[in-house]
Amino acid sequence: QVQLVESGGGLVQAGASLSLSCAASGRTFSTYAMGWFRQAPGKERDFVASISGSGGSTYYADSVKGRFTISRDNAKNTGYLQMNSLKPEDTAVYYCAAARNFYAVRSRDLINYWGKGTLVTVSS
C-alpha cells in the first residue's frame, strides 16, 4: 500500500511559480513511477508529468513542457512538481499518482494510487 499526500497549492498571479510536493508512505515508494495529473472544473483529469521510480526518466504533457519540472527524492519518499510561468489555464486541482511502471503512470486508468489533490489557482 502507498498513501500519497499533496501539499503546496495556493493562489498565485499569472507568471508566478509554485512548487507542489507529494509525500508518500511505505517502503516501496522507489519501486513506483510517480505522476501528476490535474483536473479543472467541469473537465476530465488530465496527465501533466511523470517520473520513473529511479528518477532517471521524465515525461511531460505538451501544455506544460518547458514550464514544469517533475522530480523525486526517494530517500525522503517525496515527489515534487515545480511550476514556473503559471497561466490562468493551469488552474486546477493537482493530483499525485503512483503506478507500477513509467508508461502506466501516464494513464489515469492504470494508476494504482491517488492522492486527494491540492488546488492551484492562477489569477490573470
mmCIF file with all atom_site columns, N, CA and C in Angstrom, residues 50-108:
data_model
loop_
_atom_site.group_PDB
_atom_site.id
_atom_site.type_symbol
_atom_site.label_atom_id
_atom_site.label_alt_id
_atom_site.label_comp_id
_atom_site.label_asym_id
_atom_site.label_entity_id
_atom_site.label_seq_id
_atom_site.pdbx_PDB_ins_code
_atom_site.Cartn_x
_atom_site.Cartn_y
_atom_site.Cartn_z
_atom_site.occupancy
_atom_site.B_iso_or_equiv
_atom_site.pdbx_formal_charge
_atom_site.auth_seq_id
_atom_site.auth_comp_id
_atom_site.auth_asym_id
_atom_site.auth_atom_id
_atom_site.pdbx_PDB_model_num
ATOM 1   N N  . SER A 1 50  ? 5.335  12.870 -15.509 1.00 0.00 ? 50  SER A N  1
ATOM 2   C CA . SER A 1 50  ? 5.643  11.613 -14.838 1.00 0.00 ? 50  SER A CA 1
ATOM 3   C C  . SER A 1 50  ? 7.141  11.437 -14.695 1.00 0.00 ? 50  SER A C  1
ATOM 4   N N  . ILE A 1 51  ? 7.521  10.579 -13.752 1.00 0.00 ? 51  ILE A N  1
ATOM 5   C CA . ILE A 1 51  ? 8.930  10.305 -13.488 1.00 0.00 ? 51  ILE A CA 1
ATOM 6   C C  . ILE A 1 51  ? 9.065  8.839  -13.115 1.00 0.00 ? 51  ILE A C  1
ATOM 7   N N  . SER A 1 52  ? 10.120 8.210  -13.570 1.00 0.00 ? 52  SER A N  1
ATOM 8   C CA . SER A 1 52  ? 10.343 6.804  -13.281 1.00 0.00 ? 52  SER A CA 1
ATOM 9   C C  . SER A 1 52  ? 10.712 6.595  -11.811 1.00 0.00 ? 52  SER A C  1
ATOM 10  N N  . GLY A 1 53  ? 10.699 5.359  -11.383 1.00 0.00 ? 53  GLY A N  1
ATOM 11  C CA . GLY A 1 53  ? 10.991 5.054  -9.994  1.00 0.00 ? 53  GLY A CA 1
ATOM 12  C C  . GLY A 1 53  ? 12.368 5.515  -9.553  1.00 0.00 ? 53  GLY A C  1
ATOM 13  N N  . SER A 1 54  ? 13.324 5.402  -10.432 1.00 0.00 ? 54  SER A N  1
ATOM 14  C CA . SER A 1 54  ? 14.690 5.824  -10.120 1.00 0.00 ? 54  SER A CA 1
ATOM 15  C C  . SER A 1 54  ? 14.875 7.331  -10.267 1.00 0.00 ? 54  SER A C  1
ATOM 16  N N  . GLY A 1 55  ? 13.952 7.963  -10.972 1.00 0.00 ? 55  GLY A N  1
ATOM 17  C CA . GLY A 1 55  ? 14.076 9.394  -11.245 1.00 0.00 ? 55  GLY A CA 1
ATOM 18  C C  . GLY A 1 55  ? 14.846 9.696  -12.515 1.00 0.00 ? 55  GLY A C  1
ATOM 19  N N  . GLY A 1 56  ? 15.290 8.658  -13.220 1.00 0.00 ? 56  GLY A N  1
ATOM 20  C CA . GLY A 1 56  ? 16.129 8.867  -14.380 1.00 0.00 ? 56  GLY A CA 1
ATOM 21  C C  . GLY A 1 56  ? 15.398 9.257  -15.651 1.00 0.00 ? 56  GLY A C  1
ATOM 22  N N  . SER A 1 57  ? 14.092 9.035  -15.678 1.00 0.00 ? 57  SER A N  1
ATOM 23  C CA . SER A 1 57  ? 13.309 9.361  -16.865 1.00 0.00 ? 57  SER A CA 1
ATOM 24  C C  . SER A 1 57  ? 12.108 10.215 -16.479 1.00 0.00 ? 57  SER A C  1
ATOM 25  N N  . THR A 1 58  ? 11.835 11.202 -17.310 1.00 0.00 ? 58  THR A N  1
ATOM 26  C CA . THR A 1 58  ? 10.681 12.071 -17.091 1.00 0.00 ? 58  THR A CA 1
ATOM 27  C C  . THR A 1 58  ? 9.914  12.242 -18.400 1.00 0.00 ? 58  THR A C  1
ATOM 28  N N  . TYR A 1 59  ? 8.665  12.636 -18.267 1.00 0.00 ? 59  TYR A N  1
ATOM 29  C CA . TYR A 1 59  ? 7.815  12.830 -19.438 1.00 0.00 ? 59  TYR A CA 1
ATOM 30  C C  . TYR A 1 59  ? 6.785  13.885 -19.096 1.00 0.00 ? 59  TYR A C  1
ATOM 31  N N  . TYR A 1 60  ? 6.478  14.766 -20.079 1.00 0.00 ? 60  TYR A N  1
ATOM 32  C CA . TYR A 1 60  ? 5.585  15.889 -19.823 1.00 0.00 ? 60  TYR A CA 1
ATOM 33  C C  . TYR A 1 60  ? 4.496  16.005 -20.876 1.00 0.00 ? 60  TYR A C  1
ATOM 34  N N  . ALA A 1 61  ? 3.364  16.492 -20.453 1.00 0.00 ? 61  ALA A N  1
ATOM 35  C CA . ALA A 1 61  ? 2.337  16.882 -21.403 1.00 0.00 ? 61  ALA A CA 1
ATOM 36  C C  . ALA A 1 61  ? 2.839  18.098 -22.176 1.00 0.00 ? 61  ALA A C  1
ATOM 37  N N  . ASP A 1 62  ? 2.437  18.220 -23.409 1.00 0.00 ? 62  ASP A N  1
ATOM 38  C CA . ASP A 1 62  ? 2.895  19.340 -24.236 1.00 0.00 ? 62  ASP A CA 1
ATOM 39  C C  . ASP A 1 62  ? 2.533  20.689 -23.610 1.00 0.00 ? 62  ASP A C  1
ATOM 40  N N  . SER A 1 63  ? 1.414  20.740 -22.925 1.00 0.00 ? 63  SER A N  1
ATOM 41  C CA . SER A 1 63  ? 0.931  22.008 -22.377 1.00 0.00 ? 63  SER A CA 1
ATOM 42  C C  . SER A 1 63  ? 1.807  22.564 -21.261 1.00 0.00 ? 63  SER A C  1
ATOM 43  N N  . VAL A 1 64  ? 2.657  21.723 -20.668 1.00 0.00 ? 64  VAL A N  1
ATOM 44  C CA . VAL A 1 64  ? 3.494  22.186 -19.551 1.00 0.00 ? 64  VAL A CA 1
ATOM 45  C C  . VAL A 1 64  ? 4.982  22.043 -19.845 1.00 0.00 ? 64  VAL A C  1
ATOM 46  N N  . LYS A 1 65  ? 5.314  21.465 -20.968 1.00 0.00 ? 65  LYS A N  1
ATOM 47  C CA . LYS A 1 65  ? 6.720  21.225 -21.300 1.00 0.00 ? 65  LYS A CA 1
ATOM 48  C C  . LYS A 1 65  ? 7.488  22.546 -21.339 1.00 0.00 ? 65  LYS A C  1
ATOM 49  N N  . GLY A 1 66  ? 8.618  22.569 -20.653 1.00 0.00 ? 66  GLY A N  1
ATOM 50  C CA . GLY A 1 66  ? 9.429  23.779 -20.602 1.00 0.00 ? 66  GLY A CA 1
ATOM 51  C C  . GLY A 1 66  ? 9.066  24.711 -19.457 1.00 0.00 ? 66  GLY A C  1
ATOM 52  N N  . ARG A 1 67  ? 7.925  24.484 -18.823 1.00 0.00 ? 67  ARG A N  1
ATOM 53  C CA . ARG A 1 67  ? 7.500  25.325 -17.691 1.00 0.00 ? 67  ARG A CA 1
ATOM 54  C C  . ARG A 1 67  ? 7.493  24.561 -16.376 1.00 0.00 ? 67  ARG A C  1
ATOM 55  N N  . PHE A 1 68  ? 7.128  23.280 -16.426 1.00 0.00 ? 68  PHE A N  1
ATOM 56  C CA . PHE A 1 68  ? 7.034  22.452 -15.225 1.00 0.00 ? 68  PHE A CA 1
ATOM 57  C C  . PHE A 1 68  ? 8.199  21.469 -15.182 1.00 0.00 ? 68  PHE A C  1
ATOM 58  N N  . THR A 1 69  ? 8.626  21.142 -13.970 1.00 0.00 ? 69  THR A N  1
ATOM 59  C CA . THR A 1 69  ? 9.677  20.147 -13.773 1.00 0.00 ? 69  THR A CA 1
ATOM 60  C C  . THR A 1 69  ? 9.259  19.179 -12.683 1.00 0.00 ? 69  THR A C  1
ATOM 61  N N  . ILE A 1 70  ? 9.284  17.906 -13.013 1.00 0.00 ? 70  ILE A N  1
ATOM 62  C CA . ILE A 1 70  ? 8.968  16.867 -12.030 1.00 0.00 ? 70  ILE A CA 1
ATOM 63  C C  . ILE A 1 70  ? 10.264 16.278 -11.492 1.00 0.00 ? 70  ILE A C  1
ATOM 64  N N  . SER A 1 71  ? 10.280 15.960 -10.212 1.00 0.00 ? 71  SER A N  1
ATOM 65  C CA . SER A 1 71  ? 11.461 15.353 -9.603  1.00 0.00 ? 71  SER A CA 1
ATOM 66  C C  . SER A 1 71  ? 11.006 14.508 -8.416  1.00 0.00 ? 71  SER A C  1
ATOM 67  N N  . ARG A 1 72  ? 11.933 13.771 -7.846  1.00 0.00 ? 72  ARG A N  1
ATOM 68  C CA . ARG A 1 72  ? 11.617 12.962 -6.676  1.00 0.00 ? 72  ARG A CA 1
ATOM 69  C C  . ARG A 1 72  ? 12.858 12.765 -5.840  1.00 0.00 ? 72  ARG A C  1
ATOM 70  N N  . ASP A 1 73  ? 12.643 12.540 -4.560  1.00 0.00 ? 73  ASP A N  1
ATOM 71  C CA . ASP A 1 73  ? 13.720 12.227 -3.617  1.00 0.00 ? 73  ASP A CA 1
ATOM 72  C C  . ASP A 1 73  ? 13.292 10.952 -2.904  1.00 0.00 ? 73  ASP A C  1
ATOM 73  N N  . ASN A 1 74  ? 13.804 9.824  -3.353  1.00 0.00 ? 74  ASN A N  1
ATOM 74  C CA . ASN A 1 74  ? 13.369 8.547  -2.785  1.00 0.00 ? 74  ASN A CA 1
ATOM 75  C C  . ASN A 1 74  ? 13.802 8.386  -1.332  1.00 0.00 ? 74  ASN A C  1
ATOM 76  N N  . ALA A 1 75  ? 14.877 9.026  -0.947  1.00 0.00 ? 75  ALA A N  1
ATOM 77  C CA . ALA A 1 75  ? 15.314 8.953  0.448   1.00 0.00 ? 75  ALA A CA 1
ATOM 78  C C  . ALA A 1 75  ? 14.303 9.615  1.372   1.00 0.00 ? 75  ALA A C  1
ATOM 79  N N  . LYS A 1 76  ? 13.574 10.604 0.840   1.00 0.00 ? 76  LYS A N  1
ATOM 80  C CA . LYS A 1 76  ? 12.565 11.306 1.613   1.00 0.00 ? 76  LYS A CA 1
ATOM 81  C C  . LYS A 1 76  ? 11.149 10.847 1.287   1.00 0.00 ? 76  LYS A C  1
ATOM 82  N N  . ASN A 1 77  ? 11.039 9.863  0.386   1.00 0.00 ? 77  ASN A N  1
ATOM 83  C CA . ASN A 1 77  ? 9.719  9.382  -0.039  1.00 0.00 ? 77  ASN A CA 1
ATOM 84  C C  . ASN A 1 77  ? 8.826  10.531 -0.507  1.00 0.00 ? 77  ASN A C  1
ATOM 85  N N  . THR A 1 78  ? 9.406  11.428 -1.281  1.00 0.00 ? 78  THR A N  1
ATOM 86  C CA . THR A 1 78  ? 8.669  12.625 -1.695  1.00 0.00 ? 78  THR A CA 1
ATOM 87  C C  . THR A 1 78  ? 8.906  12.913 -3.174  1.00 0.00 ? 78  THR A C  1
ATOM 88  N N  . GLY A 1 79  ? 7.818  13.309 -3.828  1.00 0.00 ? 79  GLY A N  1
ATOM 89  C CA . GLY A 1 79  ? 7.892  13.759 -5.199  1.00 0.00 ? 79  GLY A CA 1
ATOM 90  C C  . GLY A 1 79  ? 7.560  15.235 -5.271  1.00 0.00 ? 79  GLY A C  1
ATOM 91  N N  . TYR A 1 80  ? 7.981  15.876 -6.361  1.00 0.00 ? 80  TYR A N  1
ATOM 92  C CA . TYR A 1 80  ? 7.798  17.313 -6.474  1.00 0.00 ? 80  TYR A CA 1
ATOM 93  C C  . TYR A 1 80  ? 7.334  17.692 -7.885  1.00 0.00 ? 80  TYR A C  1
ATOM 94  N N  . LEU A 1 81  ? 6.658  18.820 -7.958  1.00 0.00 ? 81  LEU A N  1
ATOM 95  C CA . LEU A 1 81  ? 6.322  19.403 -9.249  1.00 0.00 ? 81  LEU A CA 1
ATOM 96  C C  . LEU A 1 81  ? 6.592  20.899 -9.149  1.00 0.00 ? 81  LEU A C  1
ATOM 97  N N  . GLN A 1 82  ? 7.641  21.355 -9.796  1.00 0.00 ? 82  GLN A N  1
ATOM 98  C CA . GLN A 1 82  ? 7.965  22.773 -9.835  1.00 0.00 ? 82  GLN A CA 1
ATOM 99  C C  . GLN A 1 82  ? 7.257  23.388 -11.034 1.00 0.00 ? 82  GLN A C  1
ATOM 100 N N  . MET A 1 83  ? 6.447  24.388 -10.778 1.00 0.00 ? 83  MET A N  1
ATOM 101 C CA . MET A 1 83  ? 5.648  25.008 -11.827 1.00 0.00 ? 83  MET A CA 1
ATOM 102 C C  . MET A 1 83  ? 6.062  26.469 -11.982 1.00 0.00 ? 83  MET A C  1
ATOM 103 N N  . ASN A 1 84  ? 6.581  26.802 -13.143 1.00 0.00 ? 84  ASN A N  1
ATOM 104 C CA . ASN A 1 84  ? 7.008  28.165 -13.444 1.00 0.00 ? 84  ASN A CA 1
ATOM 105 C C  . ASN A 1 84  ? 6.140  28.774 -14.535 1.00 0.00 ? 84  ASN A C  1
ATOM 106 N N  . SER A 1 85  ? 6.186  30.073 -14.625 1.00 0.00 ? 85  SER A N  1
ATOM 107 C CA . SER A 1 85  ? 5.434  30.798 -15.667 1.00 0.00 ? 85  SER A CA 1
ATOM 108 C C  . SER A 1 85  ? 3.980  30.340 -15.724 1.00 0.00 ? 85  SER A C  1
ATOM 109 N N  . LEU A 1 86  ? 3.354  30.331 -14.576 1.00 0.00 ? 86  LEU A N  1
ATOM 110 C CA . LEU A 1 86  ? 1.983  29.817 -14.494 1.00 0.00 ? 86  LEU A CA 1
ATOM 111 C C  . LEU A 1 86  ? 1.003  30.685 -15.274 1.00 0.00 ? 86  LEU A C  1
ATOM 112 N N  . LYS A 1 87  ? 0.013  30.016 -15.839 1.00 0.00 ? 87  LYS A N  1
ATOM 113 C CA . LYS A 1 87  ? -1.018 30.671 -16.638 1.00 0.00 ? 87  LYS A CA 1
ATOM 114 C C  . LYS A 1 87  ? -2.384 30.413 -16.007 1.00 0.00 ? 87  LYS A C  1
ATOM 115 N N  . PRO A 1 88  ? -3.355 31.262 -16.273 1.00 0.00 ? 88  PRO A N  1
ATOM 116 C CA . PRO A 1 88  ? -4.698 31.004 -15.727 1.00 0.00 ? 88  PRO A CA 1
ATOM 117 C C  . PRO A 1 88  ? -5.236 29.633 -16.112 1.00 0.00 ? 88  PRO A C  1
ATOM 118 N N  . GLU A 1 89  ? -4.875 29.150 -17.282 1.00 0.00 ? 89  GLU A N  1
ATOM 119 C CA . GLU A 1 89  ? -5.356 27.829 -17.713 1.00 0.00 ? 89  GLU A CA 1
ATOM 120 C C  . GLU A 1 89  ? -4.708 26.673 -16.954 1.00 0.00 ? 89  GLU A C  1
ATOM 121 N N  . ASP A 1 90  ? -3.730 26.976 -16.105 1.00 0.00 ? 90  ASP A N  1
ATOM 122 C CA . ASP A 1 90  ? -3.146 25.950 -15.235 1.00 0.00 ? 90  ASP A CA 1
ATOM 123 C C  . ASP A 1 90  ? -3.981 25.754 -13.974 1.00 0.00 ? 90  ASP A C  1
ATOM 124 N N  . THR A 1 91  ? -4.990 26.570 -13.783 1.00 0.00 ? 91  THR A N  1
ATOM 125 C CA . THR A 1 91  ? -5.848 26.446 -12.608 1.00 0.00 ? 91  THR A CA 1
ATOM 126 C C  . THR A 1 91  ? -6.558 25.100 -12.603 1.00 0.00 ? 91  THR A C  1
ATOM 127 N N  . ALA A 1 92  ? -6.383 24.358 -11.504 1.00 0.00 ? 92  ALA A N  1
ATOM 128 C CA . ALA A 1 92  ? -6.949 23.012 -11.398 1.00 0.00 ? 92  ALA A CA 1
ATOM 129 C C  . ALA A 1 92  ? -6.624 22.438 -10.026 1.00 0.00 ? 92  ALA A C  1
ATOM 130 N N  . VAL A 1 93  ? -7.253 21.322 -9.729  1.00 0.00 ? 93  VAL A N  1
ATOM 131 C CA . VAL A 1 93  ? -6.810 20.504 -8.598  1.00 0.00 ? 93  VAL A CA 1
ATOM 132 C C  . VAL A 1 93  ? -5.733 19.566 -9.141  1.00 0.00 ? 93  VAL A C  1
ATOM 133 N N  . TYR A 1 94  ? -4.594 19.573 -8.485  1.00 0.00 ? 94  TYR A N  1
ATOM 134 C CA . TYR A 1 94  ? -3.458 18.750 -8.910  1.00 0.00 ? 94  TYR A CA 1
ATOM 135 C C  . TYR A 1 94  ? -3.376 17.506 -8.034  1.00 0.00 ? 94  TYR A C  1
ATOM 136 N N  . TYR A 1 95  ? -3.291 16.362 -8.706  1.00 0.00 ? 95  TYR A N  1
ATOM 137 C CA . TYR A 1 95  ? -3.261 15.079 -8.025  1.00 0.00 ? 95  TYR A CA 1
ATOM 138 C C  . TYR A 1 95  ? -1.930 14.378 -8.245  1.00 0.00 ? 95  TYR A C  1
ATOM 139 N N  . CYS A 1 96  ? -1.403 13.822 -7.174  1.00 0.00 ? 96  CYS A N  1
ATOM 140 C CA . CYS A 1 96  ? -0.234 12.966 -7.244  1.00 0.00 ? 96  CYS A CA 1
ATOM 141 C C  . CYS A 1 96  ? -0.712 11.537 -7.488  1.00 0.00 ? 96  CYS A C  1
ATOM 142 N N  . ALA A 1 97  ? 0.054  10.771 -8.257  1.00 0.00 ? 97  ALA A N  1
ATOM 143 C CA . ALA A 1 97  ? -0.350 9.415  -8.590  1.00 0.00 ? 97  ALA A CA 1
ATOM 144 C C  . ALA A 1 97  ? 0.861  8.505  -8.626  1.00 0.00 ? 97  ALA A C  1
ATOM 145 N N  . ALA A 1 98  ? 0.617  7.218  -8.399  1.00 0.00 ? 98  ALA A N  1
ATOM 146 C CA . ALA A 1 98  ? 1.689  6.223  -8.465  1.00 0.00 ? 98  ALA A CA 1
ATOM 147 C C  . ALA A 1 98  ? 1.206  5.010  -9.240  1.00 0.00 ? 98  ALA A C  1
ATOM 148 N N  . ALA A 1 99  ? 2.098  4.462  -10.042 1.00 0.00 ? 99  ALA A N  1
ATOM 149 C CA . ALA A 1 99  ? 1.782  3.265  -10.812 1.00 0.00 ? 99  ALA A CA 1
ATOM 150 C C  . ALA A 1 99  ? 3.034  2.399  -10.896 1.00 0.00 ? 99  ALA A C  1
ATOM 151 N N  . ARG A 1 100 ? 2.846  1.165  -11.309 1.00 0.00 ? 100 ARG A N  1
ATOM 152 C CA . ARG A 1 100 ? 3.945  0.206  -11.241 1.00 0.00 ? 100 ARG A CA 1
ATOM 153 C C  . ARG A 1 100 ? 5.025  0.409  -12.309 1.00 0.00 ? 100 ARG A C  1
ATOM 154 N N  . ASN A 1 101 ? 4.685  1.147  -13.379 1.00 0.00 ? 101 ASN A N  1
ATOM 155 C CA . ASN A 1 101 ? 5.750  1.409  -14.342 1.00 0.00 ? 101 ASN A CA 1
ATOM 156 C C  . ASN A 1 101 ? 5.599  2.780  -14.977 1.00 0.00 ? 101 ASN A C  1
ATOM 157 N N  . PHE A 1 102 ? 6.634  3.212  -15.632 1.00 0.00 ? 102 PHE A N  1
ATOM 158 C CA . PHE A 1 102 ? 6.765  4.565  -16.163 1.00 0.00 ? 102 PHE A CA 1
ATOM 159 C C  . PHE A 1 102 ? 5.727  4.874  -17.229 1.00 0.00 ? 102 PHE A C  1
ATOM 160 N N  . TYR A 1 103 ? 5.292  3.867  -17.966 1.00 0.00 ? 103 TYR A N  1
ATOM 161 C CA . TYR A 1 103 ? 4.320  4.108  -19.030 1.00 0.00 ? 103 TYR A CA 1
ATOM 162 C C  . TYR A 1 103 ? 2.901  4.102  -18.465 1.00 0.00 ? 103 TYR A C  1
ATOM 163 N N  . ALA A 1 104 ? 2.629  3.224  -17.520 1.00 0.00 ? 104 ALA A N  1
ATOM 164 C CA . ALA A 1 104 ? 1.292  3.144  -16.924 1.00 0.00 ? 104 ALA A CA 1
ATOM 165 C C  . ALA A 1 104 ? 0.920  4.430  -16.199 1.00 0.00 ? 104 ALA A C  1
ATOM 166 N N  . VAL A 1 105 ? 1.907  5.107  -15.642 1.00 0.00 ? 105 VAL A N  1
ATOM 167 C CA . VAL A 1 105 ? 1.599  6.275  -14.815 1.00 0.00 ? 105 VAL A CA 1
ATOM 168 C C  . VAL A 1 105 ? 1.127  7.462  -15.654 1.00 0.00 ? 105 VAL A C  1
ATOM 169 N N  . ARG A 1 106 ? 1.152  7.351  -16.966 1.00 0.00 ? 106 ARG A N  1
ATOM 170 C CA . ARG A 1 106 ? 0.629  8.411  -17.828 1.00 0.00 ? 106 ARG A CA 1
ATOM 171 C C  . ARG A 1 106 ? -0.871 8.275  -18.064 1.00 0.00 ? 106 ARG A C  1
ATOM 172 N N  . SER A 1 107 ? -1.412 7.137  -17.702 1.00 0.00 ? 107 SER A N  1
ATOM 173 C CA . SER A 1 107 ? -2.830 6.852  -17.980 1.00 0.00 ? 107 SER A CA 1
ATOM 174 C C  . SER A 1 107 ? -3.604 6.784  -16.680 1.00 0.00 ? 107 SER A C  1
ATOM 175 N N  . ARG A 1 108 ? -4.641 7.606  -16.565 1.00 0.00 ? 108 ARG A N  1
ATOM 176 C CA . ARG A 1 108 ? -5.378 7.621  -15.299 1.00 0.00 ? 108 ARG A CA 1
ATOM 177 C C  . ARG A 1 108 ? -6.071 6.291  -15.024 1.00 0.00 ? 108 ARG A C  1
#
